[in-house]
XYZ file of C-alpha atoms in Angstrom:
763
model
C -0.343 0.021 0.087
C 2.719 2.417 0.721
C 4.526 1.858 -2.426
C 1.386 2.307 -4.486
C 0.897 5.683 -2.306
C 5.007 6.276 -2.928
C 4.674 5.667 -6.839
C 1.321 8.167 -6.969
C 3.165 10.754 -5.314
C 5.985 10.341 -7.537
C 3.971 10.309 -10.280
C 2.282 14.072 -9.120
C 5.789 15.280 -8.553
C 6.691 14.471 -12.201
C 3.799 16.060 -13.284
C 3.993 19.378 -11.788
C 7.527 19.179 -12.924
C 6.585 18.927 -16.419
C 3.740 21.591 -16.138
C 5.200 23.807 -13.665
C 7.069 27.212 -14.558
C 10.886 26.759 -13.821
C 10.681 29.937 -11.648
C 8.248 28.017 -9.118
C 9.522 24.450 -9.369
C 11.438 25.068 -5.759
C 9.246 23.492 -3.736
C 8.382 20.580 -5.998
C 11.928 19.608 -5.912
C 12.048 20.119 -2.077
C 9.535 17.343 -1.447
C 11.356 15.051 -3.833
C 14.640 15.368 -1.421
C 12.261 15.728 1.773
C 10.950 11.962 0.863
C 12.199 8.651 1.554
C 12.005 7.177 -1.809
C 14.560 9.408 -3.234
C 16.245 6.598 -5.780
C 13.100 5.632 -6.922
C 11.948 8.732 -7.601
C 15.111 9.109 -9.930
C 14.463 5.952 -11.611
C 10.972 7.224 -13.020
C 12.595 10.553 -13.439
C 14.752 8.916 -15.781
C 12.581 6.774 -17.647
C 10.077 9.933 -18.013
C 13.045 11.554 -19.750
C 13.849 8.397 -22.241
C 10.612 8.516 -23.078
C 10.428 12.122 -24.006
C 13.599 11.824 -25.855
C 11.533 9.128 -27.843
C 8.583 11.436 -28.751
C 11.265 14.134 -29.773
C 13.003 11.642 -32.022
C 9.706 10.806 -33.660
C 8.480 14.063 -34.254
C 11.964 15.242 -35.565
C 11.728 12.320 -38.261
C 8.384 13.070 -38.986
C 9.213 16.575 -39.669
C 12.434 16.267 -41.118
C 11.612 16.179 -44.616
C 9.197 19.376 -44.184
C 12.814 21.130 -43.152
C 14.383 19.745 -45.978
C 12.116 21.417 -48.152
C 11.917 25.033 -46.041
C 15.539 25.171 -46.521
C 14.764 24.528 -50.572
C 12.635 26.918 -50.294
C 14.796 29.342 -48.337
C 17.679 29.279 -50.945
C 15.533 29.949 -53.626
C 13.748 33.033 -51.697
C 17.459 34.015 -51.198
C 18.038 34.860 -55.130
C 14.771 36.385 -55.574
C 15.367 38.520 -52.382
C 18.747 39.701 -54.421
C 16.807 40.681 -57.454
C 14.398 42.361 -55.219
C 17.319 44.583 -53.464
C 18.689 45.495 -56.797
C 15.361 46.766 -58.123
C 14.370 48.652 -54.493
C 18.245 50.240 -54.994
C 17.479 51.153 -58.737
C 14.192 52.745 -57.406
C 15.597 54.424 -54.768
C 18.179 55.975 -57.232
C 15.467 57.405 -59.468
C 13.356 58.540 -57.170
C 16.281 60.501 -55.630
C 16.924 61.953 -58.712
C 13.499 62.951 -59.440
C 13.076 64.137 -55.985
C 15.452 66.992 -56.764
C 13.127 68.958 -58.879
C 10.460 68.115 -56.035
C 12.825 69.849 -53.577
C 13.345 72.689 -55.642
C 9.379 72.912 -55.982
C 9.049 73.181 -52.320
C 11.642 75.557 -52.022
C 9.832 77.675 -54.616
C 6.318 77.242 -53.139
C 7.968 77.995 -49.137
C 9.171 81.034 -50.389
C 5.562 81.878 -52.225
C 4.083 80.941 -48.757
C 5.977 83.349 -46.694
C 5.845 85.986 -48.997
C 1.792 85.340 -48.737
C 1.865 85.346 -45.265
C 4.142 88.469 -44.964
C 2.363 90.773 -47.283
C -1.075 89.669 -45.251
C 0.729 90.752 -41.958
C 1.463 94.196 -43.713
C -2.132 94.831 -43.837
C -2.513 95.683 -40.509
C -0.292 98.866 -41.313
C -1.542 99.818 -44.378
C -5.560 99.850 -43.552
C -4.660 101.728 -40.001
C -3.215 104.344 -42.501
C -6.276 104.163 -44.742
C -8.465 104.559 -42.168
C -6.637 107.453 -40.842
C -6.599 109.194 -44.335
C -10.791 108.421 -44.218
C -11.558 109.657 -41.320
C -9.455 112.717 -41.644
C -10.660 113.737 -45.277
C -14.527 112.092 -45.467
C -15.690 110.967 -42.674
C -14.808 113.475 -39.750
C -15.559 116.609 -41.963
C -19.467 115.231 -42.499
C -19.748 114.262 -38.821
C -20.035 117.985 -37.717
C -18.587 120.179 -35.180
C -18.620 117.565 -32.449
C -15.912 117.225 -29.745
C -14.958 113.925 -30.251
C -14.623 114.631 -33.975
C -12.111 117.551 -32.902
C -10.616 115.199 -30.383
C -9.996 112.423 -33.299
C -9.085 115.370 -35.969
C -5.964 116.052 -33.024
C -4.787 112.616 -32.696
C -4.820 111.300 -35.981
C -1.202 113.299 -36.732
C -0.152 111.621 -33.459
C -0.901 108.306 -34.659
C 0.597 108.631 -38.040
C 3.803 109.794 -36.000
C 3.442 106.881 -33.447
C 3.174 104.504 -36.488
C 6.078 106.199 -37.949
C 8.162 105.886 -35.190
C 7.382 102.533 -34.278
C 8.159 101.145 -37.924
C 11.953 103.373 -37.913
C 12.219 102.023 -34.084
C 12.053 98.411 -35.651
C 14.321 99.847 -38.781
C 16.912 100.847 -36.137
C 16.690 97.142 -34.726
C 17.184 95.858 -38.009
C 20.249 97.782 -38.793
C 21.706 96.993 -35.488
C 21.001 93.239 -35.837
C 22.668 93.325 -39.508
C 25.565 94.937 -38.410
C 26.603 92.505 -35.663
C 24.995 89.024 -37.422
C 27.034 90.034 -41.189
C 29.714 87.878 -40.581
C 26.955 85.068 -40.126
C 25.074 86.366 -43.302
C 28.427 86.400 -45.419
C 29.507 83.328 -43.815
C 26.521 81.333 -45.213
C 27.321 83.099 -48.922
C 30.531 82.373 -49.071
C 30.033 78.538 -48.181
C 27.604 78.810 -51.081
C 30.253 80.893 -52.997
C 30.126 80.829 -57.011
C 27.625 77.735 -56.727
C 24.571 79.896 -55.676
C 21.961 79.717 -57.962
C 21.522 82.411 -60.793
C 19.082 84.948 -60.591
C 16.265 83.763 -62.801
C 15.172 86.467 -65.812
C 11.250 87.026 -65.240
C 10.932 85.484 -61.884
C 9.735 87.929 -59.054
C 12.110 89.852 -57.289
C 12.162 88.577 -54.194
C 12.173 85.190 -55.668
C 15.270 85.794 -57.742
C 16.713 87.053 -54.920
C 16.593 83.880 -53.081
C 14.338 84.766 -50.549
C 10.597 84.458 -50.237
C 9.595 88.203 -49.520
C 7.697 90.652 -51.333
C 8.834 94.444 -51.262
C 5.341 94.840 -49.617
C 5.083 91.924 -47.135
C 5.610 92.316 -43.686
C 7.021 89.342 -41.243
C 6.908 90.122 -36.996
C 8.357 87.140 -36.267
C 11.629 89.109 -35.738
C 14.448 90.719 -37.190
C 16.929 87.744 -37.734
C 15.712 84.750 -38.627
C 18.013 81.916 -38.441
C 16.727 78.472 -39.369
C 18.000 76.191 -36.885
C 16.560 72.918 -38.349
C 17.818 72.781 -42.011
C 16.580 70.271 -44.369
C 18.461 67.830 -45.364
C 21.283 68.232 -48.144
C 20.021 72.250 -48.340
C 22.268 74.763 -47.525
C 20.095 78.030 -47.087
C 20.483 81.028 -48.742
C 22.330 83.969 -47.393
C 18.959 86.141 -47.305
C 16.948 83.139 -45.849
C 18.867 84.170 -42.388
C 17.170 87.385 -42.570
C 13.827 89.175 -42.186
C 14.029 92.287 -44.211
C 10.446 93.214 -43.361
C 11.141 96.195 -40.955
C 12.807 97.528 -43.909
C 9.641 96.912 -46.393
C 7.475 98.272 -43.768
C 9.082 101.207 -43.178
C 9.680 102.121 -46.723
C 5.752 101.707 -47.278
C 5.087 103.849 -44.262
C 7.306 106.546 -45.103
C 6.062 106.821 -48.772
C 2.428 106.832 -47.545
C 3.332 109.738 -45.436
C 5.026 111.422 -48.265
C 8.373 111.099 -46.673
C 10.294 108.475 -49.121
C 13.319 110.670 -49.619
C 13.836 111.230 -45.788
C 13.559 107.421 -45.268
C 16.195 107.062 -48.612
C 18.722 109.453 -47.534
C 18.466 107.982 -43.791
C 18.837 104.501 -44.645
C 21.819 104.981 -47.299
C 23.687 107.429 -44.437
C 23.273 104.503 -41.565
C 24.320 101.658 -44.367
C 27.417 104.010 -45.630
C 28.704 104.425 -41.658
C 28.064 100.900 -41.043
C 30.253 100.253 -44.439
C 33.303 102.104 -42.914
C 32.953 100.201 -39.709
C 32.728 96.687 -41.700
C 35.872 97.965 -44.100
C 37.966 98.673 -40.945
C 40.292 95.868 -40.671
C 40.935 94.409 -36.846
C 44.794 94.969 -36.532
C 45.994 91.753 -35.491
C 43.746 90.424 -38.555
C 47.184 89.265 -40.366
C 48.112 86.905 -37.714
C 45.640 84.035 -38.555
C 43.577 83.170 -41.011
C 40.454 83.198 -39.082
C 40.954 87.078 -38.768
C 40.779 87.426 -42.376
C 37.652 85.322 -42.381
C 35.779 87.551 -40.379
C 36.913 90.287 -42.335
C 35.983 88.738 -45.743
C 32.540 87.639 -44.219
C 31.210 91.083 -42.529
C 32.202 92.756 -46.375
C 30.214 89.777 -48.114
C 27.353 89.780 -45.336
C 27.266 93.831 -45.721
C 26.951 93.688 -49.723
C 24.524 90.668 -49.853
C 22.248 92.554 -47.944
C 22.908 95.440 -50.091
C 22.210 93.246 -53.040
C 19.138 91.706 -51.834
C 17.506 95.502 -50.930
C 18.677 96.516 -54.247
C 16.421 93.856 -56.174
C 13.181 93.745 -53.619
C 13.023 97.480 -53.032
C 11.604 100.017 -55.708
C 14.457 102.591 -55.773
C 15.451 102.739 -52.037
C 18.900 102.111 -53.207
C 20.368 102.007 -56.986
C 22.797 100.252 -58.860
C 25.030 103.605 -59.153
C 24.885 103.695 -54.919
C 25.519 100.055 -54.299
C 28.713 100.465 -57.023
C 29.673 103.457 -55.428
C 30.178 101.690 -51.957
C 31.881 98.720 -53.787
C 34.392 100.975 -55.533
C 34.983 102.301 -51.680
C 35.049 99.482 -50.411
C 37.481 97.484 -52.880
C 39.941 100.268 -52.494
C 39.883 99.901 -48.796
C 39.697 95.984 -48.951
C 42.798 96.154 -51.631
C 44.563 98.810 -49.238
C 44.080 96.508 -46.093
C 45.337 93.403 -47.796
C 48.493 95.037 -48.941
C 49.236 96.291 -45.806
C 48.546 93.176 -43.731
C 49.442 90.436 -46.261
C 53.185 91.954 -45.658
C 53.648 91.296 -42.151
C 53.094 87.190 -43.725
C 55.863 84.828 -43.500
C 54.609 81.696 -43.601
C 53.859 80.518 -47.185
C 50.674 78.117 -46.126
C 49.147 80.926 -44.367
C 49.545 82.970 -47.313
C 48.362 80.139 -49.800
C 45.039 80.015 -47.547
C 44.728 83.684 -47.584
C 44.770 83.523 -51.441
C 42.108 80.744 -51.554
C 40.122 82.684 -49.358
C 40.238 85.882 -51.289
C 39.833 83.633 -54.386
C 36.614 82.395 -52.634
C 35.472 86.101 -51.455
C 35.797 87.242 -55.088
C 33.985 84.758 -56.615
C 31.193 84.896 -54.317
C 30.817 88.625 -54.912
C 31.046 88.120 -58.611
C 28.101 85.826 -58.218
C 26.111 89.258 -57.223
C 27.215 91.171 -59.874
C 30.256 93.157 -58.611
C 33.399 93.498 -60.279
C 36.374 92.286 -58.957
C 39.124 92.195 -61.490
C 41.276 94.491 -58.646
C 41.042 91.681 -56.328
C 42.507 88.958 -58.720
C 45.170 92.054 -59.834
C 46.435 92.091 -56.303
C 46.392 88.135 -55.618
C 48.980 88.288 -58.602
C 50.891 91.039 -56.307
C 50.906 88.425 -53.514
C 51.866 86.402 -55.821
C 55.210 88.002 -55.678
C 55.394 88.327 -51.973
C 54.580 84.420 -51.727
C 57.456 83.721 -53.984
C 59.599 85.496 -51.884
C 58.239 83.782 -48.983
C 59.030 80.534 -50.833
C 62.464 81.014 -51.779
C 63.527 81.956 -47.992
C 61.542 78.936 -46.638
C 63.643 76.515 -49.612
C 66.771 78.540 -48.563
C 66.526 76.778 -45.131
C 65.554 73.565 -46.360
C 68.637 73.557 -48.909
C 71.225 74.632 -45.845
C 69.656 71.813 -44.161
C 70.521 69.317 -46.826
C 73.605 70.772 -47.272
C 75.048 70.286 -43.337
C 73.268 66.775 -43.652
C 75.104 65.282 -46.406
C 77.925 62.900 -45.943
C 79.386 64.217 -49.340
C 80.007 60.451 -50.211
C 78.790 58.354 -53.174
C 75.492 56.548 -51.937
C 75.954 52.606 -51.177
C 73.223 50.843 -52.506
C 73.257 46.852 -51.456
C 70.160 45.839 -52.959
C 67.872 46.335 -56.556
C 65.038 47.829 -54.511
C 67.269 50.489 -52.904
C 68.964 51.294 -56.442
C 65.240 51.698 -58.293
C 64.586 53.771 -54.989
C 67.011 56.208 -55.577
C 67.073 56.338 -59.179
C 63.132 57.228 -58.917
C 64.120 60.199 -57.010
C 66.169 61.623 -59.390
C 66.664 60.805 -63.187
C 69.888 58.719 -63.643
C 70.581 56.165 -66.079
C 74.634 54.800 -66.102
C 74.391 51.402 -68.225
C 77.921 50.379 -66.705
C 76.973 50.859 -63.205
C 73.651 48.871 -63.850
C 75.951 45.925 -64.968
C 77.678 46.019 -61.884
C 76.661 43.620 -59.117
C 75.504 44.300 -55.625
C 76.754 46.200 -53.444
C 77.448 49.275 -55.624
C 77.735 53.104 -54.819
C 76.118 55.633 -56.998
C 78.509 58.190 -57.817
C 76.478 61.203 -55.931
C 75.708 61.748 -52.481
C 72.250 62.209 -51.082
C 72.580 66.008 -51.724
C 71.524 65.125 -55.079
C 68.184 62.965 -54.650
C 66.999 65.407 -51.971
C 67.887 68.461 -53.933
C 65.833 67.328 -56.833
C 62.616 66.513 -54.617
C 62.824 69.765 -53.292
C 62.840 71.474 -57.011
C 59.658 69.306 -57.562
C 58.253 70.473 -54.492
C 58.659 73.763 -55.003
C 57.441 73.979 -58.382
C 54.099 72.122 -56.201
C 53.914 74.967 -54.398
C 54.138 77.429 -57.184
C 51.369 75.693 -59.123
C 48.929 75.457 -56.160
C 48.827 79.343 -55.870
C 48.320 79.510 -59.478
C 45.101 77.634 -59.158
C 42.017 79.482 -59.625
C 43.538 82.919 -60.532
C 41.838 82.491 -63.797
C 45.052 82.506 -65.742
C 46.115 80.323 -68.817
C 47.817 77.576 -69.143
C 50.768 79.620 -70.550
C 50.389 82.225 -67.863
C 50.761 79.620 -65.392
C 54.145 78.016 -67.147
C 55.727 81.554 -67.111
C 54.718 82.055 -63.521
C 56.408 78.470 -62.356
C 59.055 78.799 -64.800
C 60.260 82.297 -63.660
C 59.943 81.309 -59.775
C 62.199 78.278 -60.418
C 64.950 80.610 -62.169
C 64.764 82.666 -58.961
C 64.999 79.941 -57.174
C 68.009 78.289 -58.872
C 70.302 81.552 -59.629
C 69.517 83.215 -56.139
C 68.784 80.644 -53.479
C 70.174 77.128 -54.546
C 73.414 79.494 -56.052
C 73.897 80.926 -52.596
C 73.570 77.773 -51.049
C 75.764 76.265 -52.878
C 78.470 78.709 -52.518
C 78.065 78.475 -48.960
C 78.609 74.377 -49.290
C 81.917 75.371 -50.959
C 82.954 78.198 -48.956
C 82.089 77.047 -45.509
C 85.066 76.407 -42.955
C 86.417 73.113 -42.969
C 85.555 71.888 -46.151
C 88.181 69.619 -47.560
C 89.069 68.354 -50.903
C 87.021 64.858 -50.722
C 83.732 67.190 -50.151
C 84.709 69.929 -53.079
C 85.606 66.960 -55.406
C 81.650 65.606 -54.298
C 80.113 68.976 -54.933
C 81.630 68.946 -58.533
C 80.056 65.355 -59.267
C 76.913 66.557 -57.497
C 76.826 69.522 -59.715
C 77.319 67.791 -62.538
C 74.444 65.412 -61.880
C 71.844 67.779 -61.075
C 72.646 69.922 -64.373
C 72.485 66.542 -66.202
C 68.996 65.973 -65.060
C 67.519 69.986 -65.526
C 65.879 68.875 -68.977
C 63.626 66.065 -67.240
C 63.165 68.956 -64.879
C 61.957 71.227 -67.738
C 59.285 67.870 -68.616
C 58.105 68.265 -65.520
C 57.003 71.762 -65.363
C 55.446 71.023 -69.194
C 53.928 67.759 -67.923
C 51.742 69.805 -64.989
C 51.410 72.750 -67.050
C 50.779 71.147 -70.396
C 52.558 73.668 -72.204
C 55.100 72.033 -74.620
C 58.568 73.316 -73.905
C 59.366 74.346 -76.806
C 56.404 76.423 -77.357
C 57.148 80.082 -79.177
C 58.134 82.871 -76.499
C 58.006 80.181 -73.576
C 60.120 81.403 -70.486
C 63.530 79.144 -70.634
C 64.728 77.156 -67.421
C 68.202 79.465 -67.786
C 68.581 78.972 -64.207
C 70.252 75.698 -64.787
C 73.471 77.300 -65.255
C 73.686 77.915 -61.326
C 74.960 74.054 -61.246
C 77.832 74.757 -63.905
C 78.873 78.167 -62.138
C 78.730 75.999 -58.864
C 80.827 73.520 -60.287
C 83.349 76.271 -61.848
C 83.561 77.708 -58.442
C 84.154 74.228 -56.582
C 87.092 73.428 -59.211
C 88.633 77.035 -58.317
C 88.394 76.478 -54.823
C 90.053 72.885 -55.576
C 92.765 74.620 -56.875
C 93.269 77.369 -54.309
C 92.764 74.732 -51.748
C 95.508 72.263 -53.276
C 97.927 75.074 -53.260
C 97.021 75.856 -49.637
C 98.014 72.369 -48.506
C 100.920 72.659 -50.611
C 102.228 75.689 -49.002
C 101.622 74.011 -45.359
C 104.522 71.363 -46.761
C 106.431 73.837 -47.984
C 106.496 76.112 -44.767
C 108.120 72.539 -43.199
C 111.156 73.091 -45.676
C 114.369 73.693 -44.140
C 117.371 74.353 -46.700
C 121.093 74.776 -45.323
C 122.107 77.669 -47.949
C 125.361 76.957 -46.680
C 125.813 73.337 -47.205
C 128.890 71.846 -48.057
C 129.438 69.760 -51.512
C 128.241 66.329 -51.016
C 130.542 63.675 -51.295
C 130.132 60.331 -53.211
C 126.940 59.235 -51.983
C 123.474 59.736 -53.532
C 121.492 62.577 -52.160
C 118.133 61.651 -50.694
C 114.892 64.277 -51.572
C 113.775 65.986 -48.212
C 111.240 64.810 -46.058
C 108.825 67.412 -46.559
C 109.012 67.063 -50.213
C 108.568 63.263 -49.534
C 105.311 64.028 -47.226
C 104.409 66.165 -49.861
C 104.653 63.922 -52.887
C 102.972 61.073 -50.661
C 99.584 63.835 -50.242
C 99.260 64.611 -53.965
C 99.125 60.909 -55.018
C 96.474 60.258 -52.411
C 94.711 63.177 -53.329
C 94.647 62.945 -57.120
C 93.563 59.115 -56.592
C 90.188 60.339 -55.378
C 89.622 62.522 -58.532
C 88.843 59.671 -60.675
C 85.211 60.524 -61.030
C 85.649 64.330 -61.593
C 85.626 65.210 -65.174
C 89.153 64.567 -66.891
C 89.803 68.426 -67.641
C 89.327 68.970 -63.798
C 91.622 66.718 -62.736
C 94.541 67.514 -65.180
C 94.051 70.943 -64.415
C 94.219 70.621 -60.694
C 97.648 68.495 -61.127
C 99.297 70.836 -63.645
C 98.248 73.888 -61.313
C 99.615 71.911 -58.058
C 103.026 71.090 -60.093
C 103.359 74.731 -60.894
C 102.741 75.669 -57.737
C 105.331 73.829 -56.285
C 107.966 74.946 -58.954
C 106.916 78.095 -58.560
C 107.330 78.321 -54.717
C 110.738 76.681 -54.889
C 112.054 78.933 -57.079
C 110.867 81.535 -54.815
C 112.691 79.897 -51.906
C 116.037 80.074 -53.966
C 115.401 83.634 -54.773
C 114.224 84.611 -51.282
C 116.011 87.889 -50.753
C 116.579 86.904 -47.229
C 119.093 84.301 -48.276
C 121.909 86.075 -49.469
C 124.861 83.354 -49.428
C 124.008 79.931 -51.118
C 126.478 77.408 -51.503
C 126.922 74.271 -54.326
C 125.932 72.119 -52.104
C 122.531 73.727 -51.257
C 121.693 73.828 -55.242
C 122.639 70.074 -55.080
C 119.783 69.310 -52.531
C 117.522 71.489 -54.510
C 118.394 69.466 -57.247
C 117.594 66.543 -55.810
C 114.165 67.555 -54.482
C 112.975 68.872 -58.245
C 114.245 65.780 -59.471
C 111.654 63.887 -57.259
C 109.053 65.908 -58.413
C 109.917 65.119 -61.667
C 109.568 61.435 -61.367
C 105.966 62.665 -59.606
C 105.222 64.193 -62.852
C 106.294 61.400 -65.405
C 104.491 58.662 -63.528
C 101.107 60.157 -64.968
C 99.191 60.897 -61.347
C 96.314 62.250 -63.401
C 95.307 60.390 -66.746
C 95.212 62.236 -70.102
C 98.539 64.342 -70.241
C 100.137 63.766 -73.621
C 104.114 63.077 -73.215
C 105.839 65.096 -70.969
C 103.359 67.605 -70.857
C 103.371 67.677 -66.994
C 107.254 67.980 -67.141
C 106.867 71.305 -68.270
C 105.466 72.611 -64.594
C 109.109 72.136 -63.356
C 111.299 73.425 -66.647
C 112.039 76.814 -65.685
C 113.406 75.887 -62.450
C 115.240 72.657 -64.150
C 117.326 75.025 -66.370
C 118.323 77.110 -63.978
C 119.654 74.430 -61.690
C 121.072 72.523 -64.582
C 123.207 76.020 -65.583
C 124.319 76.220 -61.735
C 125.158 72.707 -61.324
C 126.824 72.236 -64.290
C 128.526 75.829 -64.639
C 127.361 75.946 -68.326
C 127.717 79.453 -68.494
C 129.747 79.382 -71.885
C 126.871 77.821 -73.355
C 124.515 80.282 -72.051
C 126.340 83.082 -72.888
C 127.148 81.708 -76.589
C 123.463 80.318 -77.260
C 121.286 83.495 -75.537
C 118.698 85.114 -77.477
C 118.625 82.101 -79.968
C 115.592 80.084 -80.130
C 117.076 76.499 -79.693
C 119.156 77.923 -76.780
C 119.438 75.064 -74.039
C 118.754 77.567 -71.181
C 115.851 79.730 -73.438
C 113.745 79.012 -69.924
C 116.424 81.031 -67.893
C 115.389 84.674 -67.338
C 119.212 86.848 -67.009
C 117.824 88.494 -64.428
C 117.104 85.869 -62.801
C 120.276 84.342 -63.518
C 122.041 87.145 -62.558
C 120.427 87.014 -58.994
C 121.245 83.803 -58.011
C 124.923 84.377 -59.177
C 125.039 87.178 -56.744
C 124.451 85.302 -53.946
C 126.684 81.946 -54.890
C 129.786 81.964 -53.022
C 131.481 79.151 -54.441
C 132.501 80.656 -57.649
C 135.795 80.633 -58.622
C 137.574 84.071 -59.112
C 139.282 83.045 -62.062
C 136.449 82.381 -63.691
C 134.508 85.661 -62.418
C 137.857 87.420 -64.053
C 137.615 85.101 -67.166
C 133.814 86.283 -67.546
C 134.433 89.697 -66.990
C 137.262 89.996 -69.567
C 135.001 88.055 -72.313
C 132.181 90.681 -71.392
C 134.752 93.573 -71.389
C 136.343 92.254 -75.027
C 132.531 91.671 -76.183
C 132.139 95.463 -75.545
C 135.235 96.576 -77.319
C 134.492 94.908 -80.035
C 131.190 96.217 -80.264
C 132.333 99.722 -79.769
C 134.985 99.412 -82.725
C 132.227 97.906 -84.883
C 129.741 101.018 -84.111
C 132.671 103.527 -85.015
C 133.227 101.608 -88.334
C 129.916 102.250 -89.416
C 129.612 105.639 -88.456
C 132.283 106.708 -90.406
C 131.126 104.666 -93.487
C 127.914 106.313 -92.928
C 129.524 109.864 -92.834
C 131.654 108.843 -95.911
C 128.338 107.824 -97.576
C 126.567 110.823 -96.459
């Protein structure tokens, strides 16, 4: 019996578990754990779970085919959905295109509704004035001499004055509001810029002006009506921001009262005052672009208002008045911009200012104002912009020069090689055949300078955009600026590189190589300019890029500096020369060259070994110049006025040193010399030393003056000066020499006397 009750209880609990919400199942489970037959209940629970699993499996098997069919249908529907999506997208595009016309119609409709509403509002004042007129002229005279009639008659003028003063007060508020919010009006107009809708001929004046107001309309909702909620993709017109009803109302009232001229004079006078305030630039306007932008916004806002009043009133302002104001404004604007732009030294700010002036000019031109003076002034600022660019690029070139290592560029891979050759034009078939790693002949200076030249050209092009210039004019401006960059800025920087302190011969050699490659790349620079301006370089009257001669001039300056530097280095070695001018005649052993000269020759060999990449004539000239300088310097040592006595031993030492120099010259330290050309640098000194060391005076005297003279390059004065200092001259030879010379003079005297007598007899 107990087991049946337990089984019934377990069955009840299972039904509660199956039917009870999970949030309320706690008490049921608690009763299970409180019971005595907990294990039996778990067996029943497992049996019930297995039963439900079998039912679920049967249901799944029964519905499996339907599931498969549903998936198949979904796959078919997906394809149809893609087609539907494409159709919806195409339909949406057509709706957007057609909706543009609807949006324009909505804008026109809204403008007409506003005009109608404001015209209805004006009826408040117009009937009042008409009623006063009827009372004064018709009704009150008919009513007779009643007291209320006289009171009304007395108050009618007061009412007119009150209406007039009220309208004038609102006009003053309007003028004050316009003055404060001119920048907002101008900002809106500038955003639209030249893309502002043009006025449509034949449309009502209010609609043509882009604002739905009528000359006789009135709107009492406020003087400045700024729309906070703009329609999507719709930029409001500048006039949409302003409620002109106070102007129209005041004009109408003063017209009815017969005071139109008074109102016109007042309005124009007040606007002229406001124009002077608007045209007065801030003292720090030139510091930021925002200062210029506020200045332009106020001016645009002022003239947008005047343009709207011109087209929506009947003579309140006329074209002559507006043009007079614009001429005044234009002269002041140009003067202000010339003054303030002159303080600017930032090319980016000048470029932004130029773009702002173009937008300003195009905006006002869209309203019919002539702006040619502004574009003329932009060309003036163009010159200033060019000068600022030159100053900036001067700093850039100096940095490139200071950072350069003046060494050929090593490249390890093909990628590195292509990277450098893409930065500047360079082609060398022989170098390309060599395996990696290898070196480009120029240093980092070349690709960096070439890239900076292109950047400068781009900067010039940016300023020339939107100035309504022809391609030829743009090309001409860019080439002139580039010529200035080359002949002034880069030329000075190259001179700085050549003349700066501690510049060595290796650096000077690299400067020559660099400038050679830059000069060769100049025709690519010409093509680059032609490509960006679309003007062929062979166009008639086209400006040529003559500034490329800068590289040739710099190269010549570097060459001259090399010659000077070499001679200065030679002088340093020669300062170490310490000859014993009273040295005894050497014995049988061979003399050795002086130590200073051996060091000098070693230096020259090392120096000329790095001249291999130089143009041949430069290396040859440097070598010849060095040899001549050595020869001249040794000659000066020999003929130094402070040296008063010279021995034969000293001459032999000097002769040995000269032979060492001749050996260096004969070895050909620089390729390209023909024969013994380099030896000619020492020929003067060689013949002089041979004359004294060989004591070959008889030959010298006998052959003197003959073209085939052995000692043709020995100057008599030089020989005599050295002879005076020579100590070891034999007295007998001097006497013999004196006798010979004296005999030659006696014979010459006799011959002259004989010729004289013969001439006298013949006469």
